[in-house]
CSV table of C-alpha atoms and ligand atoms in Angstrom, one decimal:
chain,number,residue,atom,x,y,z
A,1,MET,CA,0.0,0.0,0.0
A,2,SER,CA,2.7,2.5,0.9
A,3,THR,CA,4.9,1.5,-2.1
A,4,VAL,CA,5.1,4.6,-4.2
A,5,ILE,CA,4.8,4.2,-8.0
A,6,THR,CA,6.9,7.1,-9.2
A,7,ASP,CA,7.0,6.3,-12.9
A,8,ASP,CA,3.2,6.7,-13.2
A,9,LYS,CA,2.0,10.0,-14.6
A,10,ILE,CA,0.6,10.7,-11.1
A,11,PRO,CA,2.9,9.4,-8.3
A,12,ASN,CA,0.7,7.6,-5.8
A,13,ASN,CA,0.6,5.0,-3.1
A,14,VAL,CA,-3.1,4.1,-3.7
A,15,ASN,CA,-2.5,1.6,-6.5
A,16,LEU,CA,-4.0,4.0,-9.1
A,17,SER,CA,-3.0,1.8,-12.0
A,18,GLY,CA,-5.3,-0.9,-10.4
A,19,ASP,CA,-8.3,1.2,-11.2
A,20,LYS,CA,-8.1,2.2,-14.9
A,21,ARG,CA,-11.2,4.3,-14.9
A,22,LEU,CA,-10.1,6.4,-12.0
A,23,GLN,CA,-6.6,6.6,-13.4
A,24,ARG,CA,-8.0,7.9,-16.7
A,25,ALA,CA,-10.2,10.4,-15.0
A,26,LEU,CA,-7.4,11.8,-12.9
A,27,GLU,CA,-5.0,11.8,-15.9
A,28,ALA,CA,-7.6,13.9,-17.7
A,29,TRP,CA,-7.8,16.3,-14.8
A,30,GLN,CA,-4.0,16.6,-14.6
A,31,PRO,CA,-3.5,18.9,-17.7
A,32,LYS,CA,-6.3,21.2,-16.4
A,33,PHE,CA,-4.5,21.5,-13.1
A,34,ILE,CA,-1.3,22.4,-15.0
A,35,ASP,CA,-3.2,25.0,-17.0
A,36,TRP,CA,-4.6,26.4,-13.8
A,37,TRP,CA,-1.1,26.5,-12.3
A,38,LYS,CA,0.4,28.3,-15.3
A,39,GLU,CA,-2.5,30.8,-15.3
A,40,MET,CA,-2.9,31.4,-11.5
A,41,GLY,CA,0.3,30.2,-9.9
A,42,PRO,CA,3.7,32.0,-9.7
A,43,SER,CA,4.0,31.9,-13.5
A,44,PRO,CA,7.1,34.1,-14.0
A,45,TRP,CA,9.1,31.6,-12.0
A,46,ASN,CA,8.0,28.4,-13.8
A,47,ALA,CA,11.2,28.2,-15.9
A,48,LYS,CA,13.5,28.5,-12.8
A,49,ASP,CA,15.2,25.7,-10.9
A,50,ILE,CA,13.9,25.9,-7.3
A,51,TYR,CA,15.3,23.8,-4.4
A,52,LEU,CA,12.1,22.1,-3.3
A,53,ARG,CA,10.9,19.3,-1.1
A,54,THR,CA,8.7,16.7,-2.8
A,55,ALA,CA,6.7,14.1,-0.9
A,56,VAL,CA,7.7,10.7,-2.2
A,57,SER,CA,6.2,8.4,0.4
A,58,VAL,CA,4.4,8.4,3.8
A,59,GLU,CA,7.3,6.9,5.7
A,60,THR,CA,8.1,8.9,8.9
A,61,GLU,CA,11.7,8.9,7.9
A,62,GLY,CA,12.6,9.9,4.3
A,63,TRP,CA,9.1,10.9,3.1
A,64,ALA,CA,10.6,14.0,1.4
A,65,HIS,CA,13.1,14.3,-1.4
A,66,PHE,CA,14.9,17.7,-1.8
A,67,ASP,CA,16.2,18.8,-5.2
A,68,TYR,CA,16.1,21.5,-7.8
A,69,VAL,CA,12.9,21.3,-9.8
A,70,LYS,CA,11.0,23.6,-12.2
A,71,MET,CA,7.6,24.1,-10.6
A,72,PRO,CA,5.4,22.9,-13.5
A,73,ASP,CA,7.5,19.6,-13.4
A,74,TYR,CA,6.8,19.2,-9.6
A,75,ARG,CA,5.6,15.6,-9.0
A,76,TRP,CA,2.2,16.3,-7.4
A,77,GLY,CA,1.2,13.0,-6.0
A,78,ILE,CA,-1.5,11.2,-4.0
A,79,PHE,CA,-0.4,9.9,-0.7
A,80,LEU,CA,-2.6,8.3,2.0
A,81,GLU,CA,-1.3,7.0,5.3
A,82,PRO,CA,-1.4,3.2,5.3
A,83,LYS,CA,-4.7,1.6,6.3
A,84,VAL,CA,-5.0,0.1,9.8
A,85,ASP,CA,-7.9,-1.5,11.5
A,86,ARG,CA,-9.9,1.4,12.9
A,87,VAL,CA,-13.3,1.8,14.5
A,88,HIS,CA,-15.4,5.0,15.0
A,89,HIS,CA,-13.9,6.5,18.1
A,90,PHE,CA,-16.5,9.2,18.7
A,91,GLY,CA,-20.1,10.1,17.8
A,92,ASP,CA,-23.1,8.0,17.4
A,93,ASN,CA,-21.3,5.1,15.7
A,94,MET,CA,-18.7,4.5,18.3
A,95,GLY,CA,-17.1,1.1,18.2
A,96,GLN,CA,-18.3,0.2,14.7
A,97,PRO,CA,-15.8,-0.2,11.9
A,98,VAL,CA,-14.9,2.9,10.0
A,99,TRP,CA,-16.3,3.4,6.5
A,100,ASP,CA,-14.2,2.7,3.4
A,101,GLU,CA,-17.1,4.0,1.2
A,102,VAL,CA,-19.2,7.1,1.6
A,103,PRO,CA,-22.4,6.3,3.6
A,104,GLY,CA,-25.4,7.4,1.6
A,105,GLU,CA,-27.0,9.5,4.3
A,106,PHE,CA,-23.9,11.6,4.9
A,107,ARG,CA,-22.9,12.0,1.3
A,108,ASN,CA,-23.7,15.7,1.0
A,109,LEU,CA,-22.3,16.6,4.3
A,110,LEU,CA,-19.0,14.8,3.5
A,111,ARG,CA,-18.8,16.2,0.1
A,112,ARG,CA,-19.2,19.8,1.4
A,113,LEU,CA,-16.5,19.2,4.0
A,114,ILE,CA,-14.1,18.0,1.3
A,115,VAL,CA,-14.9,20.7,-1.2
A,116,THR,CA,-14.6,23.4,1.4
A,117,GLN,CA,-11.2,22.1,2.5
A,118,GLY,CA,-10.1,21.5,-1.1
A,119,ASP,CA,-11.1,25.1,-2.2
A,120,THR,CA,-8.7,26.7,0.3
A,121,GLU,CA,-5.7,25.0,-1.3
A,122,PRO,CA,-5.7,26.6,-4.8
A,123,ALA,CA,-7.1,29.8,-3.3
A,124,SER,CA,-3.9,30.5,-1.3
A,125,VAL,CA,-1.8,29.9,-4.4
A,126,GLU,CA,-3.8,32.5,-6.2
A,127,GLN,CA,-3.6,34.9,-3.3
A,128,GLN,CA,0.2,34.6,-3.2
A,129,ARG,CA,0.9,34.5,-7.0
A,130,LEU,CA,2.6,37.9,-7.2
A,131,LEU,CA,4.8,37.7,-4.1
A,132,GLY,CA,7.7,36.2,-6.1
A,133,GLU,CA,8.3,39.7,-7.5
A,134,THR,CA,9.3,41.1,-4.1
A,135,ALA,CA,10.8,38.4,-1.9
A,136,PRO,CA,13.2,39.6,0.8
A,137,SER,CA,15.7,36.8,0.0
A,138,LEU,CA,16.2,33.6,-2.1
A,139,TYR,CA,15.5,31.7,1.1
A,140,ASP,CA,12.1,33.3,1.5
A,141,LEU,CA,11.4,33.0,-2.2
A,142,ARG,CA,12.0,29.3,-2.1
A,143,ASN,CA,9.8,28.9,1.0
A,144,LEU,CA,7.0,30.7,-0.8
A,145,PHE,CA,7.2,28.3,-3.7
A,146,GLN,CA,7.4,25.3,-1.3
A,147,VAL,CA,4.2,26.4,0.3
A,148,ASN,CA,2.6,26.9,-3.1
A,149,VAL,CA,3.5,23.5,-4.6
A,150,GLU,CA,2.3,21.8,-1.5
A,151,GLU,CA,-1.0,23.6,-1.5
A,152,GLY,CA,-1.2,22.3,-5.1
A,153,ARG,CA,-0.6,18.8,-3.7
A,154,HIS,CA,-3.3,19.3,-1.1
A,155,LEU,CA,-5.7,20.1,-3.9
A,156,TRP,CA,-4.7,16.8,-5.5
A,157,ALA,CA,-5.5,15.1,-2.2
A,158,MET,CA,-9.0,16.4,-2.1
A,159,VAL,CA,-9.6,15.9,-5.8
A,160,TYR,CA,-8.5,12.2,-5.4
A,161,LEU,CA,-11.3,11.8,-2.8
A,162,LEU,CA,-13.9,13.5,-4.9
A,163,HIS,CA,-13.1,11.5,-8.0
A,164,THR,CA,-12.8,8.2,-6.2
A,165,TYR,CA,-15.8,8.3,-3.9
A,166,PHE,CA,-18.3,10.8,-5.3
A,167,GLY,CA,-18.9,9.8,-8.9
A,168,ARG,CA,-20.1,12.4,-11.3
A,169,ASP,CA,-20.8,15.0,-8.6
A,170,GLY,CA,-17.3,14.6,-7.4
A,171,ARG,CA,-15.8,15.0,-10.9
A,172,GLU,CA,-17.9,18.2,-11.3
A,173,GLU,CA,-16.7,19.5,-8.0
A,174,ALA,CA,-13.1,18.8,-9.0
A,175,GLU,CA,-13.6,20.9,-12.2
A,176,GLU,CA,-15.1,23.8,-10.2
A,177,LEU,CA,-12.1,23.8,-7.8
A,178,LEU,CA,-10.1,24.9,-10.8
A,179,GLN,CA,-12.7,27.5,-11.9
A,180,ARG,CA,-13.3,29.6,-8.8
A,181,ARG,CA,-10.8,32.4,-8.3
A,182,SER,CA,-9.7,34.1,-5.1
A,183,GLY,CA,-11.2,37.6,-4.8
A,184,ASP,CA,-13.3,37.2,-8.0
A,185,ALA,CA,-16.7,39.0,-7.7
A,186,ASP,CA,-18.5,36.4,-9.8
A,187,LYS,CA,-16.8,33.2,-8.8
A,188,PRO,CA,-15.0,33.7,-5.5
A,189,ARG,CA,-13.4,31.1,-3.4
A,190,ILE,CA,-15.7,29.6,-0.7
A,191,LEU,CA,-14.3,31.1,2.5
A,192,GLY,CA,-13.8,34.8,3.3
A,193,ALA,CA,-10.1,34.8,4.3
A,194,PHE,CA,-9.2,33.1,1.0
A,195,ASN,CA,-10.6,36.0,-1.0
A,196,GLU,CA,-8.5,38.6,0.9
A,197,PRO,CA,-5.5,40.0,-1.0
A,198,THR,CA,-2.1,38.8,0.3
A,199,SER,CA,-0.4,41.6,-1.4
A,200,HIS,CA,2.9,41.7,0.5
A,201,TRP,CA,5.2,39.6,2.6
A,202,LEU,CA,4.0,40.8,6.0
A,203,SER,CA,0.5,39.5,5.1
A,204,PHE,CA,2.1,36.3,3.7
A,205,PHE,CA,3.8,35.6,6.9
A,206,MET,CA,0.7,36.4,8.9
A,207,PHE,CA,-1.4,34.2,6.6
A,208,THR,CA,0.9,31.2,6.9
A,209,MET,CA,1.1,31.8,10.7
A,210,PHE,CA,-2.7,32.2,11.3
A,211,THR,CA,-4.6,31.0,8.2
A,212,ASP,CA,-2.5,27.9,7.6
A,213,ARG,CA,-2.9,27.1,11.2
A,214,ASP,CA,-6.7,27.1,10.8
A,215,GLY,CA,-5.9,24.5,8.2
A,216,LYS,CA,-4.0,22.5,10.7
A,217,TYR,CA,-7.0,22.4,13.1
A,218,GLN,CA,-9.5,21.6,10.3
A,219,LEU,CA,-7.2,18.8,9.0
A,220,ALA,CA,-6.7,17.4,12.5
A,221,ALA,CA,-10.4,17.3,13.1
A,222,LEU,CA,-10.9,15.5,9.7
A,223,ASP,CA,-8.0,13.2,10.5
A,224,GLU,CA,-10.3,11.8,13.2
A,225,SER,CA,-12.9,11.0,10.6
A,226,GLY,CA,-14.8,7.7,10.5
A,227,PHE,CA,-14.7,8.1,6.7
A,228,ASP,CA,-11.3,6.3,6.6
A,229,PRO,CA,-9.9,7.6,3.2
A,230,LEU,CA,-10.4,11.2,4.4
A,231,ALA,CA,-8.7,10.5,7.8
A,232,ARG,CA,-5.7,8.9,6.0
A,233,THR,CA,-5.4,11.7,3.5
A,234,CYS,CA,-5.5,14.5,6.1
A,235,ARG,CA,-3.0,12.8,8.3
A,236,PHE,CA,-0.3,13.1,5.6
A,237,MET,CA,-1.3,16.6,4.7
A,238,LEU,CA,-0.6,17.7,8.3
A,239,THR,CA,3.0,16.5,7.8
A,240,GLU,CA,3.5,19.1,5.1
A,241,GLU,CA,1.5,21.7,6.7
A,242,ALA,CA,3.9,22.0,9.7
A,243,HIS,CA,6.4,23.7,7.4
A,244,HIS,CA,3.9,26.3,6.2
A,245,MET,CA,3.3,27.4,9.8
A,246,PHE,CA,7.0,27.4,10.4
A,247,VAL,CA,7.4,29.8,7.5
A,248,GLY,CA,4.8,32.1,9.0
A,249,GLU,CA,5.9,32.0,12.6
A,250,THR,CA,9.6,32.5,11.9
A,251,GLY,CA,8.8,35.0,9.2
A,252,VAL,CA,7.0,37.3,11.6
A,253,GLN,CA,9.6,36.6,14.3
A,254,ARG,CA,12.3,37.8,11.9
A,255,VAL,CA,10.4,41.0,11.1
A,256,VAL,CA,9.9,41.5,14.8
A,257,LYS,CA,13.6,41.0,15.5
A,258,ARG,CA,14.6,43.4,12.8
A,259,ALA,CA,12.1,46.0,14.2
A,260,CYS,CA,13.8,45.8,17.6
A,261,GLU,CA,17.3,46.2,16.0
A,262,LEU,CA,16.1,49.3,14.1
A,263,ILE,CA,14.5,50.8,17.2
A,264,LYS,CA,17.9,50.7,18.8
A,265,GLN,CA,19.7,52.1,15.8
A,266,ASP,CA,17.4,55.1,15.4
A,267,PRO,CA,18.0,58.1,17.7
A,268,ASN,CA,14.2,58.5,18.1
A,269,GLY,CA,13.5,54.8,18.1
A,270,ASP,CA,11.7,55.3,14.8
A,271,VAL,CA,11.6,52.0,12.9
A,272,ARG,CA,10.0,53.5,9.8
A,273,ALA,CA,12.7,56.1,9.6
A,274,GLN,CA,15.1,53.2,9.3
A,275,GLY,CA,13.1,51.4,6.6
A,276,GLY,CA,11.6,48.7,8.9
A,277,VAL,CA,8.2,47.5,10.0
A,278,ASP,CA,7.4,49.0,13.4
A,279,LEU,CA,5.9,46.8,16.1
A,280,PRO,CA,2.5,48.7,16.3
A,281,THR,CA,2.1,48.0,12.5
A,282,ILE,CA,2.9,44.3,13.0
A,283,GLN,CA,0.2,44.3,15.7
A,284,LYS,CA,-2.3,45.6,13.2
A,285,TYR,CA,-1.6,42.9,10.7
A,286,LEU,CA,-1.7,40.3,13.4
A,287,ASN,CA,-5.2,41.7,14.4
A,288,LEU,CA,-6.3,41.4,10.8
A,289,TRP,CA,-5.1,37.9,9.9
A,290,TYR,CA,-5.9,36.4,13.2
A,291,THR,CA,-9.5,37.6,13.2
A,292,LEU,CA,-10.0,36.6,9.5
A,293,SER,CA,-8.7,33.2,10.5
A,294,LEU,CA,-11.0,32.9,13.6
A,295,ASP,CA,-13.9,33.3,11.2
A,296,LEU,CA,-12.9,30.1,9.3
A,297,PHE,CA,-14.0,27.9,12.2
A,298,GLY,CA,-17.7,28.9,11.5
A,299,GLY,CA,-20.5,29.9,13.8
A,300,GLU,CA,-20.1,29.6,17.6
A,301,VAL,CA,-23.2,27.5,18.0
A,302,SER,CA,-23.7,25.2,15.0
A,303,SER,CA,-26.0,22.4,14.2
A,304,ASN,CA,-23.7,21.4,11.2
A,305,ALA,CA,-20.8,20.9,13.6
A,306,ALA,CA,-23.1,18.8,15.8
A,307,ASP,CA,-24.2,16.7,12.8
A,308,ALA,CA,-20.7,16.1,11.6
A,309,PHE,CA,-19.6,15.0,15.0
A,310,ALA,CA,-22.7,12.8,15.6
A,311,ALA,CA,-22.1,11.1,12.2
A,312,GLY,CA,-18.4,10.5,13.1
A,313,LEU,CA,-17.2,12.6,10.2
A,314,LYS,CA,-15.4,15.4,12.0
A,315,GLY,CA,-14.0,15.0,15.5
A,316,ARG,CA,-12.2,17.3,18.0
A,317,TYR,CA,-8.6,18.2,17.9
A,318,LYS,CA,-6.8,15.1,19.1
A,319,GLU,CA,-10.0,13.3,20.1
A,320,ALA,CA,-8.0,10.6,21.9
A,321,ARG,CA,-7.0,13.1,24.6
A,322,TYR,CA,-10.6,13.4,25.8
A,323,ASP,CA,-12.2,10.9,28.2
A,324,GLU,CA,-15.7,11.0,26.7
A,325,HIS,CA,-16.5,10.7,23.0
A,326,THR,CA,-20.2,10.8,22.6
A,327,LEU,CA,-20.9,14.3,24.1
A,328,VAL,CA,-24.5,13.6,24.8
A,329,GLY,CA,-25.7,15.7,27.7
A,330,SER,CA,-22.3,17.5,28.2
A,331,THR,CA,-21.9,21.2,27.9
A,332,PHE,CA,-19.2,23.8,27.0
A,333,GLU,CA,-18.9,27.0,28.9
A,334,MET,CA,-18.5,30.0,26.6
A,335,ASP,CA,-19.5,33.6,25.9
A,336,VAL,CA,-22.6,34.0,23.7
A,337,PHE,CA,-24.4,37.1,22.4
A,338,GLU,CA,-28.0,37.2,23.6
A,339,ASN,CA,-30.4,40.1,23.5
A,340,GLY,CA,-27.6,42.5,22.8
A,341,LYS,CA,-25.5,41.4,25.8
A,342,VAL,CA,-22.5,39.2,26.3
A,343,VAL,CA,-23.5,36.3,28.5
A,344,HIS,CA,-21.3,33.5,29.8
A,345,LYS,CA,-23.2,30.2,29.8
A,346,ASP,CA,-23.2,26.5,29.1
A,347,VAL,CA,-23.9,25.4,25.5
A,348,ALA,CA,-24.7,21.8,24.5
A,349,MET,CA,-21.3,20.4,23.7
A,350,ARG,CA,-22.1,19.0,20.2
A,351,ASN,CA,-23.4,22.4,19.1
A,352,ALA,CA,-20.4,24.2,20.5
A,353,LEU,CA,-17.8,22.1,18.7
A,354,ASN,CA,-16.7,24.9,16.3
A,355,GLU,CA,-15.9,27.0,19.4
A,356,VAL,CA,-14.2,24.0,21.0
A,357,LEU,CA,-11.9,23.7,18.0
A,358,ARG,CA,-11.4,27.5,17.8
A,359,THR,CA,-10.4,27.5,21.5
A,360,GLU,CA,-7.6,24.9,20.8
A,361,TYR,CA,-6.5,27.0,17.9
A,362,ILE,CA,-6.3,30.2,20.0
A,363,LYS,CA,-4.1,28.4,22.5
A,364,ASP,CA,-1.8,27.4,19.7
A,365,CYS,CA,-1.7,30.9,18.3
A,366,GLN,CA,-0.9,32.3,21.8
A,367,ARG,CA,2.1,30.0,22.1
A,368,GLY,CA,3.5,31.5,18.8
A,369,VAL,CA,2.8,35.1,20.0
A,370,ASP,CA,4.6,34.2,23.3
A,371,ARG,CA,7.7,33.3,21.3
A,372,TRP,CA,7.5,36.6,19.4
A,373,ASN,CA,7.3,38.4,22.7
A,374,LYS,CA,10.3,36.5,23.9
A,375,THR,CA,12.3,37.8,20.9
A,376,ILE,CA,11.2,41.4,21.8
A,377,LYS,CA,12.2,40.9,25.4
A,378,ASP,CA,15.6,39.4,24.5
A,379,GLU,CA,16.2,42.5,22.3
A,380,GLY,CA,15.6,44.6,25.4
A,381,ILE,CA,12.5,46.4,24.0
A,382,ASP,CA,9.5,47.2,26.1
A,383,PHE,CA,6.6,46.1,23.9
A,384,GLU,CA,4.1,43.2,23.8
A,385,LEU,CA,2.2,41.8,20.9
A,386,LYS,CA,-1.3,40.5,21.8
A,387,LEU,CA,-4.0,38.4,20.3
A,388,PRO,CA,-7.1,40.5,20.2
A,389,SER,CA,-10.4,39.3,21.7
A,390,ASN,CA,-12.2,36.6,19.7
A,391,LYS,CA,-15.1,39.1,19.5
A,392,PHE,CA,-13.1,41.8,17.7
A,393,HIS,CA,-13.5,42.3,13.9
A,394,ARG,CA,-15.5,39.2,13.2
A,395,GLN,CA,-17.4,38.7,10.0
A,396,ILE,CA,-18.8,35.3,10.7
A,397,GLY,CA,-20.7,34.0,13.8
A,398,MET,CA,-22.5,35.7,16.6
A,399,TRP,CA,-20.0,38.5,17.2
A,400,SER,CA,-20.2,39.7,13.6
A,401,THR,CA,-23.4,41.7,14.2
A,402,GLN,CA,-21.8,43.9,16.9
A,403,ALA,CA,-18.6,45.9,17.2
A,404,PHE,CA,-16.0,45.2,19.8
A,405,THR,CA,-12.6,46.7,20.7
A,406,PRO,CA,-9.4,44.4,20.6
A,407,ASP,CA,-9.9,44.1,24.3
A,408,GLY,CA,-13.4,42.7,23.8
A,409,GLN,CA,-15.3,45.8,25.0
A,410,MET,CA,-18.7,46.2,23.2
A,411,ILE,CA,-18.8,49.5,21.3
A,412,ASP,CA,-21.1,51.1,18.7
A,413,GLN,CA,-20.3,50.8,15.0
A,414,ALA,CA,-19.5,54.5,14.7
A,415,THR,CA,-16.8,54.3,17.4
A,416,PHE,CA,-15.4,51.2,15.7
A,417,ALA,CA,-15.3,53.0,12.3
A,418,ALA,CA,-13.5,56.0,13.8
A,419,ARG,CA,-10.9,53.8,15.5
A,420,ARG,CA,-10.6,51.1,12.9
A,421,GLY,CA,-7.4,52.5,11.4
A,422,ALA,CA,-5.7,52.4,14.8
A,423,TRP,CA,-6.5,48.7,15.2
A,424,LEU,CA,-6.3,47.3,11.7
A,425,PRO,CA,-4.0,48.2,8.8
A,426,ASN,CA,-5.2,51.4,7.1
A,427,ASP,CA,-4.4,52.6,3.6
A,428,ALA,CA,-1.2,54.5,4.8
A,429,ASP,CA,0.1,51.3,6.5
A,430,GLU,CA,-0.6,49.3,3.4
A,431,THR,CA,1.1,51.8,1.2
A,432,TYR,CA,4.1,52.0,3.5
A,433,ILE,CA,4.5,48.2,3.8
A,434,LYS,CA,4.3,47.9,0.0
A,435,SER,CA,7.0,50.6,-0.4
A,436,LEU,CA,9.4,48.3,1.5
A,437,MET,CA,8.8,45.4,-0.8
A,438,HIS,CA,11.7,45.2,-3.2
A,439,PRO,CA,13.2,41.9,-4.4
A,440,VAL,CA,16.6,40.9,-2.9
A,441,TYR,CA,17.8,38.0,-5.1
A,442,GLU,CA,21.6,38.0,-4.5
A,443,ARG,CA,22.8,34.9,-2.7
A,444,GLY,CA,22.9,35.3,1.1
A,445,ARG,CA,21.5,38.9,1.1
A,446,MET,CA,18.4,39.9,3.0
A,447,ALA,CA,16.0,42.9,2.7
A,448,ASN,CA,16.6,45.6,5.3
A,449,TRP,CA,13.2,45.1,7.0
A,450,ILE,CA,13.7,41.4,8.0
A,451,ALA,CA,16.4,39.5,10.0
A,452,PRO,CA,18.1,36.5,8.4
A,453,PRO,CA,16.8,33.0,9.4
A,454,LEU,CA,18.6,31.1,12.1
A,455,LYS,CA,19.3,28.3,9.7
A,456,GLY,CA,18.7,27.2,6.1
A,457,ILE,CA,16.6,24.5,4.6
A,458,ASN,CA,17.4,20.8,4.9
A,459,GLY,CA,20.6,21.5,6.7
A,460,LEU,CA,21.9,23.8,4.0
A,461,PRO,CA,23.4,27.2,4.8
A,462,GLY,CA,21.2,30.3,4.8
A,463,ASP,CA,23.1,31.7,1.8
A,464,PHE,CA,22.6,28.6,-0.4
A,465,GLU,CA,21.3,29.3,-3.9
A,466,TYR,CA,17.7,28.2,-3.2
A,467,VAL,CA,16.5,29.6,-6.5
A,468,LYS,CA,19.0,29.2,-9.3
A,469,GLN,CA,19.9,32.4,-11.0
A,470,PRO,CA,20.3,32.5,-14.7
B,501,FE2,FE1,-2.9,23.0,2.5
B,502,FE2,FE1,-0.7,25.2,4.1
């Protein structure tokens, strides 16, 4: 099962050649994917040799192969974790064998979960397609492309499930995944954060820190799934996803570190006068991308979440850590918005599962912010980055109808509008950050607004030629 066929058109460990119909269908989808990549991916870089990691198996050791590759020649493959005997370990079907086929009554719910996840993958490539023009170093340029090709592989992972298990509907959904476009008014991507522009590298780092991390939690919840092919697919995607969050967390950390150095270099502590990104501006972009990402978890009280858990399709983050797995009669203590007031109360656990997952995500984000604050402290600067309240700047869920400050105080919309530019990036911030974005493509050099990485990729030095120059 885990033997990888690398000489197939589509590398895979799912015995694709054993199912000729499926193989033909995916081989017919492949050129459309490549067309999409050439149109919507980082096209000016398609002819360059990039030092990239390619998944070649699902073995814990040695699953990745590093070498120079031109992106359109990247070997996007289909990899599922090996099958083991599993039973449903949460929900109404506890103890029964997991499903290898889609159960009829959950077909629509399951298809929606897969399509929604699948849609985020090409969306982020589209959002990031122009960033190659302004990367702060070859190291960063390579990391951008690494993230991009792996999001492409994640699209393959979801398309494999759609083609294999959802018949004609699935094939149609797979086509539509290549037709929607991030930010397009007529055919936008499904989720809000994936239609926001990622127009410079500060947003890219915040995106990979916060939005890719939402992906981690969604994939981890699906990794628990009683639909076994989905669980095995998501588990392997998580392996790749860790690097995306590394790019985001260390990217922001390097911008923060550089800001601190520039504070000390300037007689007035003015980072912008030194051509850096000041810490209050970093806080604003944190506020923006963190809150956009909170929205991705969906409504605080949700019958869809309850249904997906009851069916055994989507569990909690690391379900095995919990003692009780049916959640009948249990409750979750949380803030809710009732009759214009914030009320702290118990909500039926199954209906609160989006909030339960979001709460785990918030803890994870906080650990990252703590590490950024340690950098600031180590540099001897008196400043603290903070995650804003989960009620601040929400577009989805119960907090979206009311305005709140970053501290979580309820305010009226007029006050929010007046102060918005102090809390979230305003036009002047956006213009300033863009003014810093100039490509630095000499080996080992780094843009002025960001500190170098602590180490290079795959044990190589930081000044390695990660993208081959002509
Ligand atoms: Fe992904
Ligand atoms: Fe990712």
